[in-house]
Amino acid sequence: MTTRLAVLYGGQSGEHEVSRRSGESILAGLDRERYQVTEVLIDTDGGWHVGGHPTPLPQALRVLRAQDVVFPALHGPYGEDGTVASLLEWLGVPYVGNGVFASAAGMDKGVTKRLLAADGLRVSPGVTLRSGEHLSTAEQQRLDLPVFVKPARAGSSLGVVRVTDWAALPAALDQAREVDPKVLVEQGARGREIDVAVLQYPDGRVQAGPPLEIRVSGAGFFDYDAKYDGGAVFEIPAPLDPATTEVLQDRAIRAFHALDCRGLLRVDFFLPAEGAEPIVNEVNTFPGFTAASQFPQIWQRAGIAFPALLDILISGALADRGRVASAGLPRPARAVDLV
């Protein structure tokens, strides 16, 4: 018996093209004998397409509601930030990945840092600036140069600027605010860039994969171009001593639980030196699923092929719904008929 599965991708964020690549990779990797697959694409203008055909929103929602499970391959605002998770909760359909709280908290870099720090994890010093706010002289002295200016609620390093001279800060703030009016000015951490993928199995067990080290050519940093245009090299597993590897994996799992995650998470660290406490740079509650993405590559290196990784995540979504039902916990009733 096949499982009815919708892959939801695209969206209205600046990461629309990345989401399309993730969605296309997922669609190509699914076992069509195991899954009855429906493609649901959201255009940049908000239009919905089911199976390649323009579809009115009420009809598209009925399609989603009729699935056994939905795989939302959405990145950035209007998708990865909890909005689509809340929609699927309202529809009463199981879905792959993180719930509303973890998605919303993980999307906001400032909120993420506060939650992780409260759990005892090390994060870089930073200041959150809302629209119209500026960095004070005292804050500049506390942070010191270089700093990174980041949109608070965006992914794929969109709008991120490295500042090495305070005179360049206003322009960097303007650039970041083109993506999000709320920005984070963060002390530039020095150290090796290490990513750790966290995966939750259908039985609830949580595992961290082998650490991945990012090497960027030249003097650049891991920005959008480096991520998607071949400017970075990934080394898996990162050349680390066993004790450091264990610490990184432990901290990644702690971050997973601190944010109340479900299914998956990628945690990006700076490692000042082997033996030093790693610094959590960012988290990604739905990391990229393209051929160039870190998350699938890490699990491939751990012996989990891409189709098997998809199966684990989908089975986990269905098992989570089953655990909630068996525990007698309240779930929203399936939505009433849509006009």
mmCIF file with all atom_site columns, C-alpha atoms in Angstrom, residues 7 15 52 55 74 77 136 159 182 192 195 224 236 265:
data_model
loop_
_atom_site.group_PDB
_atom_site.id
_atom_site.type_symbol
_atom_site.label_atom_id
_atom_site.label_alt_id
_atom_site.label_comp_id
_atom_site.label_asym_id
_atom_site.label_entity_id
_atom_site.label_seq_id
_atom_site.pdbx_PDB_ins_code
_atom_site.Cartn_x
_atom_site.Cartn_y
_atom_site.Cartn_z
_atom_site.occupancy
_atom_site.B_iso_or_equiv
_atom_site.pdbx_formal_charge
_atom_site.auth_seq_id
_atom_site.auth_comp_id
_atom_site.auth_asym_id
_atom_site.auth_atom_id
_atom_site.pdbx_PDB_model_num
ATOM 1  C CA . VAL A 1 7   ? 6.083  17.673 -1.704  1.00 0.00 ? 7   VAL A CA 1
ATOM 2  C CA . GLU A 1 15  ? 15.203 31.471 -1.183  1.00 0.00 ? 15  GLU A CA 1
ATOM 3  C CA . GLY A 1 52  ? 2.207  21.479 -12.634 1.00 0.00 ? 52  GLY A CA 1
ATOM 4  C CA . THR A 1 55  ? -4.699 25.755 -8.808  1.00 0.00 ? 55  THR A CA 1
ATOM 5  C CA . LEU A 1 74  ? 10.463 25.448 1.962   1.00 0.00 ? 74  LEU A CA 1
ATOM 6  C CA . PRO A 1 77  ? 10.170 33.351 5.486   1.00 0.00 ? 77  PRO A CA 1
ATOM 7  C CA . SER A 1 136 ? 25.928 52.537 20.148  1.00 0.00 ? 136 SER A CA 1
ATOM 8  C CA . GLY A 1 159 ? 22.026 39.958 3.015   1.00 0.00 ? 159 GLY A CA 1
ATOM 9  C CA . LYS A 1 182 ? 15.314 43.322 12.100  1.00 0.00 ? 182 LYS A CA 1
ATOM 10 C CA . ARG A 1 192 ? 37.171 26.506 11.717  1.00 0.00 ? 192 ARG A CA 1
ATOM 11 C CA . ASP A 1 195 ? 28.521 21.799 10.551  1.00 0.00 ? 195 ASP A CA 1
ATOM 12 C CA . TYR A 1 224 ? 25.265 32.712 -0.828  1.00 0.00 ? 224 TYR A CA 1
ATOM 13 C CA . ILE A 1 236 ? 33.407 14.864 5.687   1.00 0.00 ? 236 ILE A CA 1
ATOM 14 C CA . LEU A 1 265 ? 18.356 20.182 12.379  1.00 0.00 ? 265 LEU A CA 1
#
